[in-house]
């Protein structure tokens, strides 16, 4: 890949500082893609070793969303995509903290990946509470998906992810991990989308309490 090629040029002394600037953006993107893949694989492998049994705690959802958006803000800024957290501080959930963080990170990262650069793009996270569930939404203004792709996705038959709008790589496991972790926490993952009109992922987990 590009990372190996550039490293070879550096080691061989064939790449000057001025030339390195041309590769900086692509390298940052590829390293970020690989980092997400490794985090997914490690988290998924660790969970499967323990039978995917969650370790639920009670936590305020908004601050976890803030942490995830902070981790991904540089990636979004490179594409001039706005990240928004509409989750009320009063929304608390009862779930495995690390698993839900992984789900949020994957869904937001995926939304950034498929939202075009320099088009006033936006990724927005929100939550609604009913009597026995918290419904968490991740909505983007990206390229969207066809109904055929949604059906394949829901059937678990997409193995290799498409490249993003800025040629970001995908490794085909992020949404599978999301689905596994959400089910382990007693919820379900769903998606609505239309080509050219963005994508809406949402999932439900158990609430802890909600102050009015």
Short mmCIF file of C-alpha atoms in Angstrom, two decimals:
data_model
loop_
_atom_site.label_atom_id
_atom_site.label_comp_id
_atom_site.label_asym_id
_atom_site.label_seq_id
_atom_site.Cartn_x
_atom_site.Cartn_y
_atom_site.Cartn_z
CA UNK A 1 0.00 0.00 0.00
CA UNK A 2 0.97 3.67 0.04
CA UNK A 3 2.36 3.45 3.59
CA UNK A 4 4.86 0.72 2.66
CA UNK A 5 5.84 2.49 -0.58
CA UNK A 6 6.53 5.79 1.16
CA UNK A 7 8.47 4.11 3.97
CA UNK A 8 10.64 2.32 1.39
CA UNK A 9 11.41 5.66 -0.29
CA UNK A 10 12.33 7.22 3.07
CA UNK A 11 14.61 4.32 4.03
CA UNK A 12 16.32 4.39 0.64
CA UNK A 13 16.80 8.15 0.85
CA UNK A 14 14.82 8.79 -2.33
CA UNK A 15 12.18 11.03 -0.74
CA UNK A 16 12.94 14.62 0.22
CA UNK A 17 10.93 16.61 2.75
CA UNK A 18 9.18 18.55 -0.01
CA UNK A 19 8.07 15.34 -1.68
CA UNK A 20 6.81 13.90 1.58
CA UNK A 21 4.24 16.70 1.83
CA UNK A 22 2.49 15.29 -1.23
CA UNK A 23 1.87 11.98 0.56
CA UNK A 24 1.00 13.32 4.02
CA UNK A 25 -2.79 13.41 3.58
CA UNK A 26 -3.01 9.94 2.06
CA UNK A 27 -0.75 8.48 4.74
CA UNK A 28 -2.80 9.99 7.55
CA UNK A 29 -5.98 8.57 6.02
CA UNK A 30 -4.55 5.10 5.52
CA UNK A 31 -3.04 4.93 9.00
CA UNK A 32 -6.40 6.00 10.43
CA UNK A 33 -8.19 3.29 8.45
CA UNK A 34 -5.78 0.62 9.69
CA UNK A 35 -6.10 1.89 13.28
CA UNK A 36 -9.88 1.51 13.16
CA UNK A 37 -9.52 -1.98 11.68
CA UNK A 38 -7.12 -3.09 14.42
CA UNK A 39 -9.31 -1.66 17.18
CA UNK A 40 -12.28 -3.51 15.71
CA UNK A 41 -10.43 -6.80 15.41
CA UNK A 42 -9.00 -6.60 18.93
CA UNK A 43 -12.33 -5.64 20.47
CA UNK A 44 -14.24 -8.28 18.55
CA UNK A 45 -11.70 -11.02 19.27
CA UNK A 46 -11.62 -10.16 22.96
CA UNK A 47 -15.40 -10.19 23.20
CA UNK A 48 -15.71 -13.52 21.38
CA UNK A 49 -13.16 -15.08 23.71
CA UNK A 50 -15.55 -14.23 26.53
CA UNK A 51 -18.67 -15.30 24.62
CA UNK A 52 -19.69 -11.71 23.82
CA UNK A 53 -21.00 -11.41 27.37
CA UNK A 54 -21.46 -7.70 28.09
CA UNK A 55 -20.37 -6.07 31.34
CA UNK A 56 -23.16 -3.48 31.70
CA UNK A 57 -22.80 -0.27 33.66
CA UNK A 58 -24.89 2.88 33.93
CA UNK A 59 -23.55 5.94 32.12
CA UNK A 60 -24.60 9.25 30.58
CA UNK A 61 -24.65 8.73 26.83
CA UNK A 62 -23.85 12.30 25.77
CA UNK A 63 -20.32 12.30 27.17
CA UNK A 64 -19.48 9.01 25.44
CA UNK A 65 -20.70 10.46 22.14
CA UNK A 66 -18.53 13.53 22.80
CA UNK A 67 -15.49 11.29 23.29
CA UNK A 68 -16.16 9.43 20.03
CA UNK A 69 -16.68 12.65 18.05
CA UNK A 70 -13.47 14.08 19.49
CA UNK A 71 -11.53 11.04 18.30
CA UNK A 72 -12.92 11.41 14.77
CA UNK A 73 -12.99 15.22 14.50
CA UNK A 74 -9.69 15.54 12.64
CA UNK A 75 -10.86 13.05 10.03
CA UNK A 76 -14.13 14.94 9.62
CA UNK A 77 -12.37 18.32 9.39
CA UNK A 78 -10.16 17.08 6.56
CA UNK A 79 -13.38 16.60 4.58
CA UNK A 80 -15.02 19.74 6.04
CA UNK A 81 -17.77 17.65 7.63
CA UNK A 82 -19.53 18.98 10.72
CA UNK A 83 -20.07 16.60 13.65
CA UNK A 84 -23.03 17.28 15.95
CA UNK A 85 -24.04 15.75 19.27
CA UNK A 86 -27.76 16.25 20.00
CA UNK A 87 -27.91 13.75 22.88
CA UNK A 88 -29.33 15.26 26.06
CA UNK A 89 -27.11 15.05 29.18
CA UNK A 90 -30.14 13.53 30.91
CA UNK A 91 -30.12 10.36 28.81
CA UNK A 92 -28.54 7.49 30.74
CA UNK A 93 -28.19 3.94 29.48
CA UNK A 94 -27.48 0.51 30.96
CA UNK A 95 -25.01 -1.26 28.66
CA UNK A 96 -21.43 -2.39 28.17
CA UNK A 97 -19.52 0.88 27.89
CA UNK A 98 -16.67 -0.35 25.68
CA UNK A 99 -19.00 -2.19 23.32
CA UNK A 100 -21.26 0.84 22.86
CA UNK A 101 -18.23 3.08 22.34
CA UNK A 102 -17.11 0.69 19.59
CA UNK A 103 -20.55 0.79 17.98
CA UNK A 104 -20.67 4.59 18.02
CA UNK A 105 -17.12 4.89 16.69
CA UNK A 106 -17.89 2.55 13.80
CA UNK A 107 -21.16 4.20 12.85
CA UNK A 108 -19.77 7.74 12.97
CA UNK A 109 -16.57 6.69 11.16
CA UNK A 110 -18.68 5.02 8.47
CA UNK A 111 -20.83 8.15 8.12
CA UNK A 112 -17.73 10.31 7.64
CA UNK A 113 -16.33 7.83 5.15
CA UNK A 114 -19.39 8.00 2.89
CA UNK A 115 -20.01 11.75 3.13
CA UNK A 116 -18.33 13.76 0.35
CA UNK A 117 -15.64 16.31 1.16
CA UNK A 118 -16.18 20.06 0.80
CA UNK A 119 -19.96 19.76 0.39
CA UNK A 120 -21.16 21.14 3.75
CA UNK A 121 -21.53 17.58 4.97
CA UNK A 122 -22.86 16.74 8.40
CA UNK A 123 -22.98 13.74 10.73
CA UNK A 124 -25.44 14.08 13.61
CA UNK A 125 -25.89 11.81 16.64
CA UNK A 126 -29.12 11.96 18.65
CA UNK A 127 -31.12 9.85 21.10
CA UNK A 128 -34.77 9.41 22.06
CA UNK A 129 -36.14 7.64 25.10
CA UNK A 130 -39.35 5.65 25.34
CA UNK A 131 -40.68 3.51 28.17
CA UNK A 132 -38.06 0.77 27.94
CA UNK A 133 -35.55 1.69 25.24
CA UNK A 134 -33.10 4.41 24.23
CA UNK A 135 -33.04 4.84 20.45
CA UNK A 136 -29.70 6.19 19.24
CA UNK A 137 -29.42 7.62 15.73
CA UNK A 138 -26.43 8.41 13.52
CA UNK A 139 -27.54 10.39 10.47
CA UNK A 140 -25.31 11.65 7.65
CA UNK A 141 -25.73 13.70 4.49
CA UNK A 142 -23.62 11.32 2.44
CA UNK A 143 -24.00 9.35 -0.75
CA UNK A 144 -26.53 6.90 0.67
CA UNK A 145 -27.18 3.28 -0.27
CA UNK A 146 -29.46 1.50 -2.69
CA UNK A 147 -32.23 -0.75 -1.42
CA UNK A 148 -30.38 -3.77 -2.84
CA UNK A 149 -27.32 -2.94 -0.74
CA UNK A 150 -29.46 -2.40 2.36
CA UNK A 151 -31.02 -5.83 1.89
CA UNK A 152 -27.58 -7.42 1.52
CA UNK A 153 -26.38 -5.55 4.59
CA UNK A 154 -29.35 -6.65 6.67
CA UNK A 155 -28.80 -10.24 5.54
CA UNK A 156 -25.16 -10.05 6.67
CA UNK A 157 -23.90 -10.76 3.16
CA UNK A 158 -21.62 -7.75 2.61
CA UNK A 159 -18.10 -9.01 3.20
CA UNK A 160 -15.95 -6.22 1.74
CA UNK A 161 -16.76 -2.58 2.27
CA UNK A 162 -16.77 -0.06 -0.58
CA UNK A 163 -14.19 2.70 -0.64
CA UNK A 164 -15.32 6.00 0.81
CA UNK A 165 -15.83 9.30 -0.99
CA UNK A 166 -12.15 10.19 -0.42
CA UNK A 167 -10.93 6.67 -1.32
CA UNK A 168 -10.91 5.58 2.33
CA UNK A 169 -10.45 1.85 2.66
CA UNK A 170 -12.97 -0.42 4.32
CA UNK A 171 -12.41 -3.86 5.77
CA UNK A 172 -15.95 -5.22 5.81
CA UNK A 173 -16.20 -5.99 9.54
CA UNK A 174 -17.31 -2.75 11.22
CA UNK A 175 -21.06 -3.17 10.83
CA UNK A 176 -20.88 -6.88 11.70
CA UNK A 177 -19.19 -5.92 14.95
CA UNK A 178 -21.83 -3.26 15.59
CA UNK A 179 -24.60 -5.79 15.07
CA UNK A 180 -22.97 -8.34 17.39
CA UNK A 181 -22.35 -5.83 20.18
CA UNK A 182 -25.83 -4.30 19.97
CA UNK A 183 -27.48 -7.73 20.10
CA UNK A 184 -25.27 -8.66 23.07
CA UNK A 185 -26.70 -5.62 24.86
CA UNK A 186 -30.29 -6.62 24.12
CA UNK A 187 -30.84 -4.25 21.20
CA UNK A 188 -31.06 -4.23 17.44
CA UNK A 189 -29.48 -2.30 14.56
CA UNK A 190 -31.48 -0.85 11.68
CA UNK A 191 -30.80 1.35 8.65
CA UNK A 192 -32.69 3.59 6.25
CA UNK A 193 -31.04 5.13 3.23
CA UNK A 194 -31.51 6.42 -0.28
CA UNK A 195 -28.90 6.95 -2.97
CA UNK A 196 -27.84 10.59 -2.91
CA UNK A 197 -29.88 11.38 0.20
CA UNK A 198 -27.73 10.19 3.10
CA UNK A 199 -28.02 7.32 5.55
CA UNK A 200 -29.71 6.87 8.91
CA UNK A 201 -28.45 4.12 11.23
CA UNK A 202 -30.13 3.62 14.57
CA UNK A 203 -30.06 1.12 17.39
CA UNK A 204 -31.75 0.59 20.72
CA UNK A 205 -30.34 -0.28 24.14
CA UNK A 206 -31.73 -0.29 27.67
CA UNK A 207 -32.13 3.01 29.52
CA UNK A 208 -31.03 3.57 33.09
CA UNK A 209 -33.11 6.62 33.92
CA UNK A 210 -34.18 9.85 32.33
CA UNK A 211 -34.85 13.13 34.15
CA UNK A 212 -37.61 15.34 32.83
#
